[in-house]
Amino acid sequence: MSTKKYFGNWGGSFIPEALHETFRQLDIAYRQIRNDPAFWEEYMSLMSTYSCRPTPLTYAENLSNHFGGAQIYIKREDLNHTGAHKANNVMGQGLLVKRMGKTRVIAETGAGQHGIATATMAAKFGFECTVYMGEEDVQRQRPNVFWMEKMGTTVVPVKDGSKTLKDAINEAFRDWVTNMDTTHYVFGTACGPAPFPEMVSWLQSIIGQEAAEQIVRQHGKLPTRIYACVGGGSNSLGIFQRFLDEEQTELVGVEAGGHGLDSGQHAARLCGDDASAGVAQGYKTMFLQNDDGQMLDTHSVSAGLDYIGVSPILADLWEKKAVRFEAATDDEVIEALDLTMRMEGIIPALESAHAFVQAFKEASEMAKDEAIIINMSGRGDKDIFTIAHAYGDPSWKEFIIDRAEQYRK
Amino acid sequence: MSTKKYFGNWGGSFIPEALHETFRQLDIAYRQIRNDPAFWEEYMSLMSTYSCRPTPLTYAENLSNHFGGAQIYIKREDLNHTGAHKANNVMGQGLLVKRMGKTRVIAETGAGQHGIATATMAAKFGFECTVYMGEEDVQRQRPNVFWMEKMGTTVVPVKDGSKTLKDAINEAFRDWVTNMDTTHYVFGTACGPAPFPEMVSWLQSIIGQEAAEQIVRQHGKLPTRIYACVGGGSNSLGIFQRFLDEEQTELVGVEAGGHGLDSGQHAARLCGDDASAGVAQGYKTMFLQNDDGQMLDTHSVSAGLDYIGVSPILADLWEKKAVRFEAATDDEVIEALDLTMRMEGIIPALESAHAFVQAFKEASEMAKDEAIIINMSGRGDKDIFTIAHAYGDPSWKEFIIDRAEQYRK
Amino acid sequence: MKLEKIIRQRKADKDILLMTHIVLGYPSFEINREVIKQMVDNGVDCIEMQIPFSEPMADGPVILKANQDSLTRGTTIEDCLNFGAEMCSTHEIPFLYMTYYNIIYKYGEERFLDQAAEAGIRGLILPDLPPEEGAHLCKSAKQRDIAPIMIYSPTSTVERMQELSGHGAGFIYCTARKGVTGSHSDLDTEFKNYLSRCRQATSLPLAVGFGIQNRSDIEALIGAADMGVVGSQTIKLVDEQGSAAVGPFISRLRGTS
Amino acid sequence: MKLEKIIRQRKADKDILLMTHIVLGYPSFEINREVIKQMVDNGVDCIEMQIPFSEPMADGPVILKANQDSLTRGTTIEDCLNFGAEMCSTHEIPFLYMTYYNIIYKYGEERFLDQAAEAGIRGLILPDLPPEEGAHLCKSAKQRDIAPIMIYSPTSTVERMQELSGHGAGFIYCTARKGVTGSHSDLDTEFKNYLSRCRQATSLPLAVGFGIQNRSDIEALIGAADMGVVGSQTIKLVDEQGSAAVGPFISRLRGTS
Ligand SMILES: Cc1ncc(COP(=O)(O)O)c(C=O)c1O
Ligand SMILES: Cc1ncc(COP(=O)(O)O)c(C=O)c1O
């Protein structure tokens, strides 16, 4: 097996010369683990003792009845250690780093979930760790920063550009280009230069493998549709890959519609007309950029989805129409979150709630013997500051003001 | 099988006459599920699809090496849906409520974990739900209150007495005594009038059953010691019960030492000399009370352990010396938490961190082929406000003050 | 004389008796003293004195707060027992203690009962001590001519009532409704049916409490019960208008003004 | 004339050449104009003009900020191309464009190269376009006498250097160290070994950049390299002391003052 650099017209490896050798070695190491069944076994053993793989597939009986159509199942990546699917990728790369003999890891983070997962992995494996995080995301996800620091990670707020994920990625590359000898860059999603898109998707593919087995066991047959939110693309590819050749299963990726596709304030790259082909952050994909090729500011209520690019693997699947793409607006997301909490006692991350939105739009039109799976990429507790804020909850505000009073003294 | 009302000298059912009939029916219903293998099956199926049972047993390699003695294993109740062992009890009682045909549940909560779990269960089963929470605990655990409300639960801050767990329990009883026809009181720990201590312990016993199997599979033999924190006693009994007849396994319960056993500011009922036998909140146990039988104010950094009483089953095991009891101070807890985060990438709840303290004190004196299990009853994210505060983290304070500024406008 | 006998004697002249309730040490023993005097002077037949407890599980907000305030002011059991003894020797009517079981458990059952008996206390109400748990205490109390007052609830079955009756003495305390002390009760047809079930189940006199607030509540009980019990209402009255308001309130309740 | 030839001719009279760098539109095209004039007047041999990009992955803080400020002020590619054409026709020395690949990809490779060639641009530096991805662009550029400048890094193996040399033209840009632009580099023995590896791998002239800040850095390069590249340092200078400070700085670097 050799690493695929391109997926149709997308992907590649647009990296500074200083990283050429690093990537060559990474590619070799990746091919070794990919071809070594012992690696996957070690990975599974780690994930089933340190995290709780297989994560359950929950039948959402109340939501199913509420919409009166398809039977709704939820794949529970939120129950992973650290609360999201990000752990799958990170723990796998942790094992890889150990094999490569490096001693330090760096990562970018948007929602903070990948940062938390990386900090956790670094603590577990005894690596030094630095996480780059856009300053705006530091504001949105302060609790995550606190925990990363407590696990011994240095969190560097990135004050350049739009102060979000893309800027954190640039900054991580700047670090890597300086410290490649000791350091591995734990890329957080299925983007970036090869072999990252393929490697991250592979490590996440466990989601779909489990889900296929579980849905057949619980529902008796494969699902009609699978919904996943799309930031960089790792959780969606994680669940989609297993079903790519299954004729009866339609795959639906849901992007951040922000204030609406017409508003200019969103992060939809594969649906809507605002993105175009480009090359940045080491790879070629559909980017939200202006006519000059300058990247645009994106917007989403969820810090994990407002990214300018998208996995080249998804861009290819989009072009080949193997995956359908939709967008969910901020308001729809809060509504779906609300319904899910009240009906099922489950709190999806704001990112994941995007997938719920689209599933809810379509479930009632489907037959009762059909099943759909929503990939719940993470849990929403981490979003308390954003969600409580979005609700405008008065007693939350009062609580924060009270706390601040104590701290002022 | 009939319900045991007393465990040695402890337990009983000291309830107002208005609840006599309710308890009679509850007892019948409990005996039915206890004798019905189909119930346990349904319970297991729910817990393995809605939560992620079996929860993993994690080998803490770094901590083991750090202390250089016993091999340290951590039972991961934190990976349960809603983040603590409380889910086990609550989901089981949810199934019971469905069988009894009641439509409303009430609960007390201290740390908020039991409240969250009950709110979640109520959403899932479609019950109305009211949670009573001491006003002081509402302050300490505001995020939990937010999520409970979002799941459709009414949270009532209790302003009486010491404004903590015991007062919430009194208030829940006042509700129950009024609304027993429609309402089940989901008691959150292995305390209260019979059949609660036995029923809750039974539902939690899944922890120890899994752990016994896992430790033999992973370590080759049973553990030398098991450590669990003791609030009301449900997580400790959950893991202890399976091992009560195992000669080679010593069971260690860790109570909240607060500012020290001599300080008068703690919640140690079974170690230390401040507690005495008494009857309150419906049962007889060792209570922290003065010579007149008035309950004392307790203190712990963790909202889930500062309770005046303790499970009558534990009081009995204490009297019979079947379980050893120790206490961990607030300061020790923060230190153990710190070490665990940095070395293993795991964030125990403040409650659970008490068990870690005692395990850390003893691990190095044990042989390398011995194993110990720490029951990690819950995850610490929920405690961000308390933990960040305990660390005096300046950037956290700044963050809260900034947020408050926005809310003031 | 035994409590039941006293009740029956008093009932001989009246269509209904009146029991009132105070929380010891709230707002102070001094005011307790004044309030009790006014109660007795205005024809109350029986008084239950609540020894405060930190966990008054069966009490509503008014009495709950009174318990806590009294404790915060430093009230001890010793104070309560002394005050009880003083009242018994000052006034002619029967006095009862009401409290939660832990108070007695901690103090020592025998020791408590001995002191209460010596002081002349006629009965004991313990809302959290069902006879399953308190059979021994009931017996010890009866041996000292202290009546263990059993409580009936609208949820009690007839069999249960009969069983309770066997343990009790003095009278039966029928709670007018489910719930805790304090809020007003509807004394409707369902209530009347409940009271006649109570009558069937026991030969002891029946007192009715929980939410009895005014003369018309008392009137509704005439014929169906032997005694009305007024609890939270007097505490509220003293809180709002001072102890001097108690006399007129009681005489209104008695229908004598 | 081809860039390599120009470089070699200029090198004939000098012990070392000097290339400088500016970010187009930062702080303004007006100041770019003044700065370039001072550079040319004080003997700079070659100037790379960076077309700003929103994601300058290989640049350190000074140039990063300059890129962003320029874009915030509204700089477009069109502006940059026009300005480049103006400089080529105003000054005698060779001008290069430095930018990131997306700028050209979005603009259209052929269209960009045609305009650059017509303006008289002599070379192109694209730090994120390795020849694996840019072979076609390199060829197209060469066809128009625009030299695709290859970059060597201390991490490059000799084989890799040889491979790169085959794709490049004009000169090789050797980064003095790992990392991004901006901070000072140690021009030590290890560095000298690296440069001699570079020499062995290519017959093209060698330019050395990244952290060249003063005359003694330049002196250290004499004999080992053909050209020193000064980047962030002039931007800082203009930020702090204005464009008038550039002339004296350059002449100090050149050792002529
Ligand atoms: C919970 C959660 N879901 C989804 C995403 C989006 O990333 P991806 O598309 O790679 O799954 C993130 C990113 O941070 C996340 O935290
Ligand atoms: C995480 C956690 N652990 C432990 C406890 C203590 O309760 P118990 O002793 O019943 O396990 C609590 C109570 O809220 C809790 O939330």
Short mmCIF file of C-alpha atoms in Angstrom, two decimals, chain C residues 12-230:
data_model
loop_
_atom_site.label_atom_id
_atom_site.label_comp_id
_atom_site.label_asym_id
_atom_site.label_seq_id
_atom_site.Cartn_x
_atom_site.Cartn_y
_atom_site.Cartn_z
CA ALA C 12 -68.31 16.16 77.48
CA ASP C 13 -69.09 19.92 77.72
CA LYS C 14 -68.03 21.04 74.25
CA ASP C 15 -68.98 20.33 70.66
CA ILE C 16 -65.28 20.31 69.71
CA LEU C 17 -61.96 20.71 71.46
CA LEU C 18 -59.01 22.78 70.38
CA MET C 19 -55.35 21.84 70.38
CA THR C 20 -52.68 24.40 69.54
CA HIS C 21 -49.04 24.13 68.70
CA ILE C 22 -45.94 26.11 69.50
CA VAL C 23 -42.28 25.71 68.61
CA LEU C 24 -40.19 25.87 71.76
CA GLY C 25 -37.75 28.74 71.87
CA TYR C 26 -39.39 30.48 68.94
CA PRO C 27 -39.37 33.36 68.81
CA SER C 28 -38.24 32.96 72.47
CA PHE C 29 -39.24 31.06 75.57
CA GLU C 30 -40.51 34.34 76.97
CA ILE C 31 -42.98 34.71 74.14
CA ASN C 32 -43.82 30.99 74.30
CA ARG C 33 -44.84 31.66 77.88
CA GLU C 34 -47.07 34.59 76.95
CA VAL C 35 -48.62 32.76 74.03
CA ILE C 36 -49.40 29.68 76.08
CA LYS C 37 -50.99 31.79 78.79
CA GLN C 38 -53.26 33.42 76.26
CA MET C 39 -54.12 30.07 74.74
CA VAL C 40 -55.03 28.58 78.07
CA ASP C 41 -56.95 31.69 79.18
CA ASN C 42 -58.98 31.58 76.00
CA GLY C 43 -60.03 27.96 76.35
CA VAL C 44 -57.51 25.84 74.47
CA ASP C 45 -57.85 22.21 75.55
CA CYS C 46 -54.44 20.83 74.78
CA ILE C 47 -51.06 22.16 73.62
CA GLU C 48 -48.34 20.41 71.66
CA MET C 49 -44.90 21.86 72.24
CA GLN C 50 -42.47 21.13 69.44
CA ILE C 51 -38.86 20.52 70.46
CA PRO C 52 -36.95 21.91 67.48
CA PHE C 53 -34.91 19.61 65.24
CA SER C 54 -32.53 20.54 62.49
CA GLU C 55 -34.26 18.21 59.98
CA PRO C 56 -38.00 18.67 60.39
CA MET C 57 -38.89 16.52 57.39
CA ALA C 58 -42.65 16.56 57.91
CA ASP C 59 -43.03 20.28 58.49
CA GLY C 60 -43.89 23.02 56.05
CA PRO C 61 -42.11 26.35 55.63
CA VAL C 62 -43.54 28.22 58.67
CA ILE C 63 -42.71 25.59 61.28
CA LEU C 64 -39.49 24.68 59.48
CA LYS C 65 -38.26 28.23 59.78
CA ALA C 66 -39.35 28.40 63.43
CA ASN C 67 -37.35 25.23 64.17
CA GLN C 68 -34.26 26.66 62.57
CA ASP C 69 -34.55 30.08 64.19
CA SER C 70 -35.00 28.53 67.58
CA LEU C 71 -31.89 26.38 67.12
CA THR C 72 -29.92 29.32 65.81
CA ARG C 73 -30.84 31.17 69.02
CA GLY C 74 -29.26 28.28 70.92
CA THR C 75 -32.27 26.34 72.18
CA THR C 76 -31.27 23.02 73.78
CA ILE C 77 -33.30 19.99 74.77
CA GLU C 78 -32.59 20.77 78.39
CA ASP C 79 -34.20 24.20 77.91
CA CYS C 80 -37.21 22.54 76.33
CA LEU C 81 -37.65 19.97 79.06
CA ASN C 82 -37.37 22.63 81.74
CA PHE C 83 -39.87 24.84 79.99
CA GLY C 84 -42.23 21.89 79.52
CA ALA C 85 -42.06 21.10 83.22
CA GLU C 86 -42.81 24.74 84.05
CA MET C 87 -45.88 24.80 81.78
CA CYS C 88 -47.26 21.55 83.15
CA SER C 89 -47.02 22.93 86.68
CA THR C 90 -48.41 26.35 85.70
CA HIS C 91 -51.44 25.39 83.65
CA GLU C 92 -54.19 22.88 84.12
CA ILE C 93 -54.56 21.62 80.55
CA PRO C 94 -52.61 18.66 79.13
CA PHE C 95 -49.29 19.34 77.39
CA LEU C 96 -47.69 17.13 74.75
CA TYR C 97 -44.24 17.08 73.22
CA MET C 98 -43.96 16.97 69.49
CA THR C 99 -40.55 16.34 67.94
CA TYR C 100 -38.59 14.02 65.65
CA TYR C 101 -37.29 10.71 66.81
CA ASN C 102 -33.59 11.58 66.75
CA ILE C 103 -34.04 14.05 69.60
CA ILE C 104 -35.25 11.29 71.86
CA TYR C 105 -32.93 8.65 70.44
CA LYS C 106 -29.91 10.81 71.15
CA TYR C 107 -31.12 11.91 74.57
CA GLY C 108 -31.94 8.35 75.56
CA GLU C 109 -35.48 7.01 75.37
CA GLU C 110 -35.84 6.09 79.05
CA ARG C 111 -34.17 9.23 80.28
CA PHE C 112 -36.39 11.40 78.10
CA LEU C 113 -39.59 9.62 79.07
CA ASP C 114 -38.72 9.68 82.77
CA GLN C 115 -38.17 13.41 82.73
CA ALA C 116 -41.27 14.05 80.66
CA ALA C 117 -43.41 11.88 82.91
CA GLU C 118 -42.10 13.52 86.02
CA ALA C 119 -42.89 16.92 84.55
CA GLY C 120 -46.44 15.82 83.82
CA ILE C 121 -46.33 15.64 80.03
CA ARG C 122 -49.36 13.71 78.75
CA GLY C 123 -48.41 12.70 75.23
CA LEU C 124 -45.81 12.46 72.52
CA ILE C 125 -46.10 13.08 68.78
CA LEU C 126 -43.26 11.78 66.58
CA PRO C 127 -44.10 12.12 62.90
CA ASP C 128 -41.09 10.13 61.72
CA LEU C 129 -41.52 7.19 64.06
CA PRO C 130 -43.90 4.58 62.66
CA PRO C 131 -44.77 1.85 65.16
CA GLU C 132 -42.65 -0.65 63.21
CA GLU C 133 -39.65 1.32 64.39
CA GLY C 134 -41.10 2.65 67.64
CA ALA C 135 -43.01 -0.22 69.22
CA HIS C 136 -40.71 -0.27 72.20
CA LEU C 137 -40.91 3.48 72.70
CA CYS C 138 -44.72 3.37 72.52
CA LYS C 139 -44.81 0.76 75.21
CA SER C 140 -42.34 2.58 77.48
CA ALA C 141 -44.32 5.78 77.07
CA LYS C 142 -47.62 4.16 77.93
CA GLN C 143 -46.07 2.63 81.03
CA ARG C 144 -45.41 6.20 82.18
CA ASP C 145 -48.88 7.44 81.25
CA ILE C 146 -47.49 9.33 78.32
CA ALA C 147 -49.74 8.74 75.32
CA PRO C 148 -47.91 7.90 72.09
CA ILE C 149 -50.04 9.73 69.55
CA MET C 150 -50.52 7.81 66.31
CA ILE C 151 -51.00 9.66 63.05
CA TYR C 152 -53.51 8.77 60.36
CA SER C 153 -53.16 10.03 56.83
CA PRO C 154 -55.67 10.02 53.96
CA THR C 155 -53.36 7.44 52.39
CA SER C 156 -53.70 5.05 55.32
CA THR C 157 -55.74 1.93 54.65
CA VAL C 158 -58.30 0.79 57.23
CA GLU C 159 -56.10 -2.16 58.17
CA ARG C 160 -53.21 0.16 58.72
CA MET C 161 -55.33 2.47 60.86
CA GLN C 162 -56.37 -0.45 63.00
CA GLU C 163 -52.82 -1.54 63.44
CA LEU C 164 -51.73 1.97 64.41
CA SER C 165 -54.58 2.28 66.87
CA GLY C 166 -53.23 -0.71 68.77
CA HIS C 167 -49.94 1.07 69.33
CA GLY C 168 -51.37 4.47 70.22
CA ALA C 169 -53.09 6.11 73.13
CA GLY C 170 -54.68 9.46 74.02
CA PHE C 171 -56.11 10.29 70.65
CA ILE C 172 -55.36 9.83 66.98
CA TYR C 173 -53.87 12.72 65.02
CA CYS C 174 -55.56 12.68 61.62
CA THR C 175 -53.78 14.78 59.05
CA ALA C 176 -56.45 16.52 57.02
CA ARG C 177 -54.59 15.97 53.81
CA LYS C 178 -51.38 14.61 52.32
CA GLY C 179 -48.36 16.84 52.52
CA VAL C 180 -46.68 18.80 55.25
CA THR C 181 -47.93 21.30 57.81
CA GLY C 182 -48.93 24.76 56.77
CA SER C 183 -51.19 25.12 53.80
CA HIS C 184 -54.94 25.19 53.96
CA SER C 185 -56.93 21.99 53.62
CA ASP C 186 -60.20 21.38 51.79
CA LEU C 187 -62.57 19.81 54.25
CA ASP C 188 -64.76 18.36 51.51
CA THR C 189 -66.79 15.17 51.05
CA GLU C 190 -63.72 13.09 50.44
CA PHE C 191 -62.39 14.38 53.74
CA LYS C 192 -65.59 13.42 55.52
CA ASN C 193 -65.34 9.90 54.12
CA TYR C 194 -61.78 9.71 55.32
CA LEU C 195 -62.81 10.78 58.83
CA SER C 196 -65.51 8.17 58.99
CA ARG C 197 -62.94 5.54 57.98
CA CYS C 198 -60.82 6.81 60.86
CA ARG C 199 -63.74 6.51 63.27
CA GLN C 200 -64.35 2.94 62.21
CA ALA C 201 -60.73 1.99 62.67
CA THR C 202 -60.23 3.24 66.23
CA SER C 203 -62.02 3.85 69.44
CA LEU C 204 -59.62 6.65 70.39
CA PRO C 205 -60.74 10.27 70.06
CA LEU C 206 -59.90 11.93 66.75
CA ALA C 207 -57.93 15.15 66.38
CA VAL C 208 -57.66 16.77 62.97
CA GLY C 209 -54.72 18.94 61.97
CA PHE C 210 -52.84 20.35 58.98
CA GLY C 211 -54.16 23.60 57.58
CA ILE C 212 -56.89 24.35 60.14
CA GLN C 213 -56.93 28.13 60.04
CA ASN C 214 -60.23 29.68 61.07
CA ARG C 215 -63.57 29.23 62.80
CA SER C 216 -65.27 27.79 59.75
CA ASP C 217 -62.64 25.06 59.47
CA ILE C 218 -63.33 24.23 63.11
CA GLU C 219 -67.07 24.24 62.53
CA ALA C 220 -66.64 21.82 59.65
CA LEU C 221 -65.08 19.38 62.08
CA ILE C 222 -67.86 19.46 64.62
CA GLY C 223 -69.53 16.09 64.79
CA ALA C 224 -66.89 14.39 62.70
CA ALA C 225 -63.88 14.91 64.97
CA ASP C 226 -63.23 15.46 68.65
CA MET C 227 -60.53 18.05 68.41
CA GLY C 228 -59.20 20.56 65.89
CA VAL C 229 -55.49 21.30 65.78
CA VAL C 230 -54.15 24.72 64.85
#
